[in-house]
PDB file of C-alpha atoms in Angstrom:
ATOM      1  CA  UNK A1421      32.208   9.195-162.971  1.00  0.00           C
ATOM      2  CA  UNK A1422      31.042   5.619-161.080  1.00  0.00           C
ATOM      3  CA  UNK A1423      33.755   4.436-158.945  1.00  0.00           C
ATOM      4  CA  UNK A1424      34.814   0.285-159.274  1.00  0.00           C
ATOM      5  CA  UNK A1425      34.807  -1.786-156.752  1.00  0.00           C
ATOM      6  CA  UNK A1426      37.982  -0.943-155.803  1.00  0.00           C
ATOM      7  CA  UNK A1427      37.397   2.847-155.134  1.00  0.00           C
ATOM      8  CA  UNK A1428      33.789   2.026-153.603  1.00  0.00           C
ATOM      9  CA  UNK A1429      35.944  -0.113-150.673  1.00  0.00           C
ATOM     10  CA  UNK A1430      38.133   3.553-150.415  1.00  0.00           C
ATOM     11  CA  UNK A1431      35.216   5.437-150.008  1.00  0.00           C
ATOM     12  CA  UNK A1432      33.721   3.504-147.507  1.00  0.00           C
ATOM     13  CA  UNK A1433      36.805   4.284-145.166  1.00  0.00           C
ATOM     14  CA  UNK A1434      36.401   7.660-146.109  1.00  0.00           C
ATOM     15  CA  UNK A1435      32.613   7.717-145.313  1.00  0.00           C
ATOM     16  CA  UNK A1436      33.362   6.458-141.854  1.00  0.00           C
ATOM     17  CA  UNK A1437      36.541   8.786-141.266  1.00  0.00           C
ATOM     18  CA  UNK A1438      35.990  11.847-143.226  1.00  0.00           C
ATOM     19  CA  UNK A1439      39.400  13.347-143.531  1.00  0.00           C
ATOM     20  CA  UNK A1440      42.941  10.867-143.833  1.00  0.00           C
ATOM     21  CA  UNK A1441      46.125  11.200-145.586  1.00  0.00           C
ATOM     22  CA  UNK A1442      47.402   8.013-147.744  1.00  0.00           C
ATOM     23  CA  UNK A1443      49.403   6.602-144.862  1.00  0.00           C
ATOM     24  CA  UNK A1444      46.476   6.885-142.631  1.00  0.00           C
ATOM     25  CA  UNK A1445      44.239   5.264-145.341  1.00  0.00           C
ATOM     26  CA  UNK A1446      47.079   2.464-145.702  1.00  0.00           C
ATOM     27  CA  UNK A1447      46.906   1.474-142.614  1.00  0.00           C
ATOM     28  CA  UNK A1448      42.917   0.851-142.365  1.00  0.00           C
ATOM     29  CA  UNK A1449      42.766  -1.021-145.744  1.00  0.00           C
ATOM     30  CA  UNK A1450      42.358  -4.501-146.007  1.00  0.00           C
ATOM     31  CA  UNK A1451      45.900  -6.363-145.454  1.00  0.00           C
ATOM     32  CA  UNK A1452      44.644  -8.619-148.100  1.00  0.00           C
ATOM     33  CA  UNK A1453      45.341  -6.411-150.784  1.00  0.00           C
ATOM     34  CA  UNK A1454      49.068  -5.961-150.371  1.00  0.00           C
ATOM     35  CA  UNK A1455      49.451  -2.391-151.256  1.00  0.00           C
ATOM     36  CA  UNK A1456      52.992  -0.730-151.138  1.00  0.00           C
ATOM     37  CA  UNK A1457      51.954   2.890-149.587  1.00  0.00           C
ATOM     38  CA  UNK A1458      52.823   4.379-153.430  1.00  0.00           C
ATOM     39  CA  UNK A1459      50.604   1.807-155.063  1.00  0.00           C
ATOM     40  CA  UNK A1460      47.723   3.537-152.237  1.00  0.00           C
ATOM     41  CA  UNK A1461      48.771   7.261-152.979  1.00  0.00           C
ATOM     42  CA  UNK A1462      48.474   6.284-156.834  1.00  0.00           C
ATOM     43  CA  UNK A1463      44.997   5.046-156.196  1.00  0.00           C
ATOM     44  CA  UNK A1464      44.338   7.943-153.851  1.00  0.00           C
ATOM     45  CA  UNK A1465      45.158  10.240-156.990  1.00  0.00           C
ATOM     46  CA  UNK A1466      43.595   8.512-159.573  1.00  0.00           C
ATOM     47  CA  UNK A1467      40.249   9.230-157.484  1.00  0.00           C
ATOM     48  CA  UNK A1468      40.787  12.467-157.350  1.00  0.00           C
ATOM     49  CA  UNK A1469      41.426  12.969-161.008  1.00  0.00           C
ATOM     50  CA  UNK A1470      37.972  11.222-161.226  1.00  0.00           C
ATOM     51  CA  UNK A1471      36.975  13.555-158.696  1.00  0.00           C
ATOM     52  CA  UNK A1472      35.799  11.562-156.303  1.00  0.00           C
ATOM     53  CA  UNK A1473      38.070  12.822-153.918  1.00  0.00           C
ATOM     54  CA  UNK A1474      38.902  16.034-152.782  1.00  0.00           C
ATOM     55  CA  UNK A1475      43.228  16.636-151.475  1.00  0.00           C
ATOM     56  CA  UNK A1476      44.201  19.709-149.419  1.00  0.00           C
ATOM     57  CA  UNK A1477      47.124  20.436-147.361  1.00  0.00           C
ATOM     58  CA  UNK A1478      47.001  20.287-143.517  1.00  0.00           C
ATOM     59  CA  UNK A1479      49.833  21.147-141.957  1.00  0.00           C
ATOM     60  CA  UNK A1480      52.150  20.296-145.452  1.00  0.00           C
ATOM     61  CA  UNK A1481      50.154  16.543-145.494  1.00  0.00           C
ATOM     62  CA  UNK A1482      48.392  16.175-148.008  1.00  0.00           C
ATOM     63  CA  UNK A1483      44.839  14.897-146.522  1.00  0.00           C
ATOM     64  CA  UNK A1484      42.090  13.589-148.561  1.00  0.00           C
ATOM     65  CA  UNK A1485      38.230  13.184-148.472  1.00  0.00           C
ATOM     66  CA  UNK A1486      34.961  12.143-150.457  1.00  0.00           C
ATOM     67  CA  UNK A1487      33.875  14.702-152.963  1.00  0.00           C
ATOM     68  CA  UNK A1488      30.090  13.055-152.629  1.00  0.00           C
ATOM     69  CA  UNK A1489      28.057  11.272-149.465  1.00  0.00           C
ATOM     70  CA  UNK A1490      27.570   7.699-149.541  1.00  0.00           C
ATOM     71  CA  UNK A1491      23.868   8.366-150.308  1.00  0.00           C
ATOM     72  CA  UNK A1492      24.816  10.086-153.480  1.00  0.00           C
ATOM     73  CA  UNK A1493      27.256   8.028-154.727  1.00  0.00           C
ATOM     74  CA  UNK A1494      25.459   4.143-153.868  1.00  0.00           C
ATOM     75  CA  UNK A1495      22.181   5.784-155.090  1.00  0.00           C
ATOM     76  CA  UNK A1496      23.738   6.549-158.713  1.00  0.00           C
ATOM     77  CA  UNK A1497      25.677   3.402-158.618  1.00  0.00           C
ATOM     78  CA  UNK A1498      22.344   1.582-157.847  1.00  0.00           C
ATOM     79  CA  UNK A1499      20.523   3.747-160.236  1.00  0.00           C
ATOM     80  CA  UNK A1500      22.900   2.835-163.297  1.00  0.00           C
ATOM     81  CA  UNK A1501      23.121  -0.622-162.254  1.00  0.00           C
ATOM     82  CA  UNK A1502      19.188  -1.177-162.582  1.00  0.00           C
ATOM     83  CA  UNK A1503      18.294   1.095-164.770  1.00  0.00           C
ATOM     84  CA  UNK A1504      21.545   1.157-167.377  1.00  0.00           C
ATOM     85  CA  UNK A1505      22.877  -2.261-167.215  1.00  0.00           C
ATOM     86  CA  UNK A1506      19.525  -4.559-165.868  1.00  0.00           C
ATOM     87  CA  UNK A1507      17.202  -2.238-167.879  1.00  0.00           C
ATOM     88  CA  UNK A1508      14.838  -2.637-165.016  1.00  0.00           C
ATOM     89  CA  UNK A1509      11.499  -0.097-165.395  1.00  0.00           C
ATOM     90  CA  UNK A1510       9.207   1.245-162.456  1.00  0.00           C
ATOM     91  CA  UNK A1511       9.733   1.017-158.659  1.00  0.00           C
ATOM     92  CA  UNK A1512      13.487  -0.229-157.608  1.00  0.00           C
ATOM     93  CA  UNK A1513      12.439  -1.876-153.963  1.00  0.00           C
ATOM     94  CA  UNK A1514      15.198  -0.238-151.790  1.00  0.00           C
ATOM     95  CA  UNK A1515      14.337  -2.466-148.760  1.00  0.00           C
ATOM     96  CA  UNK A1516      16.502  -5.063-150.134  1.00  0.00           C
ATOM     97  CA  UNK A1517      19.453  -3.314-149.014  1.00  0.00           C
ATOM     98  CA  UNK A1518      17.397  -2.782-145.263  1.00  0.00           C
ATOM     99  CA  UNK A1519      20.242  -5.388-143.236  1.00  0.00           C
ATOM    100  CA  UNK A1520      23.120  -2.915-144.470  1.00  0.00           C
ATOM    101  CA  UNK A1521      25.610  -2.321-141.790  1.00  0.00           C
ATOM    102  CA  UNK A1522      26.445   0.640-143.591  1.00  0.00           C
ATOM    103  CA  UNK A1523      23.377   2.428-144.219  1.00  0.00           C
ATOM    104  CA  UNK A1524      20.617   3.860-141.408  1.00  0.00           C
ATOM    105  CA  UNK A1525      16.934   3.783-142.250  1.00  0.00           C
ATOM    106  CA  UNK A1526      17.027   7.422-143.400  1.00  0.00           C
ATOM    107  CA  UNK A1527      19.632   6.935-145.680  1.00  0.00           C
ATOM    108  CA  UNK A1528      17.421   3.844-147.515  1.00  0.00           C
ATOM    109  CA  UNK A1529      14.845   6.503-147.581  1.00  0.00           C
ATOM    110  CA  UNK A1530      17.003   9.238-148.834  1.00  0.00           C
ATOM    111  CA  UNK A1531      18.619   6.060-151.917  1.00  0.00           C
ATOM    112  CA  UNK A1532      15.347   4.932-152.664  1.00  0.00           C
ATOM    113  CA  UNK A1533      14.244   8.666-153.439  1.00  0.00           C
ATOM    114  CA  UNK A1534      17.358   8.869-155.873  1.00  0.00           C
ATOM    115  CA  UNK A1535      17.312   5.454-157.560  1.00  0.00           C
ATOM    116  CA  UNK A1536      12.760   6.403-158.106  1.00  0.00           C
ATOM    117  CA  UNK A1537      13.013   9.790-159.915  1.00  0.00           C
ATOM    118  CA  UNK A1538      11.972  10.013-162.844  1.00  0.00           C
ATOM    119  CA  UNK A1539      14.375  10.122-165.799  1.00  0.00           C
ATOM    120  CA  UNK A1540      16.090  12.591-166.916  1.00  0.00           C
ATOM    121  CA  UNK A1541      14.757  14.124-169.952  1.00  0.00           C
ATOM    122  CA  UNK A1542      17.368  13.815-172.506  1.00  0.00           C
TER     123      UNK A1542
END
């Protein structure tokens, strides 16, 4: 399942800290969105019923984490954007995204292999 905009700002906490627990997540998101710590464990299960993140216990907290790298997940979000939604056909120029703070030249490489397969034969 493609995460919203909403759950694409969780993940990229969780791509830059692996492993928190809701409060910990809390506490590093945005203060503009004005989450009561329920409202962010509600969100922090809906993900994981979408299974984009995993929950196990650590010592009786319950500690969450992303099911799939960034790579995977901006690379089918990219993929579906173009291909799905902008119906765009051939080569998807990756090097538009080259001044992200958040990905590393080997992760562009790595997206523009993903977003450039060839279809799946349905």
């Amino acid at each position: 399942m493609q995460p919203n905009a909403t759950e694409l700002e969780i993940l990229k906490i969780f791509w830059e800290h692996e492993r928190l627990s809701a409060r910990e997540l809390h506490d590093r998101l945005d203060e503009a969105n004005c989450w009561s710590i329920s409202t962010t464990r509600t969100m922090l299960e809906r993900m994981r019923a979408k299974n984009l993140l995993s929950r196990e216990a650590v010592h009786g907290i319950a500690v969450y984490a992303a099911v799939d790298g960034k790579v995977q997940v901006l690379g089918s979000v990219i993929r579906r954007l173009a291909r799905g939604v902008l119906e765009v056909r051939g080569e998807l120029p990756v090097n538009a995204f080259s001044g992200s703070a958040l990905l590393s030249a080997a992760e562009l490489a790595e997206i523009a292999e993903l977003v450039n397969r060839p279809d799946d034969p349905q």
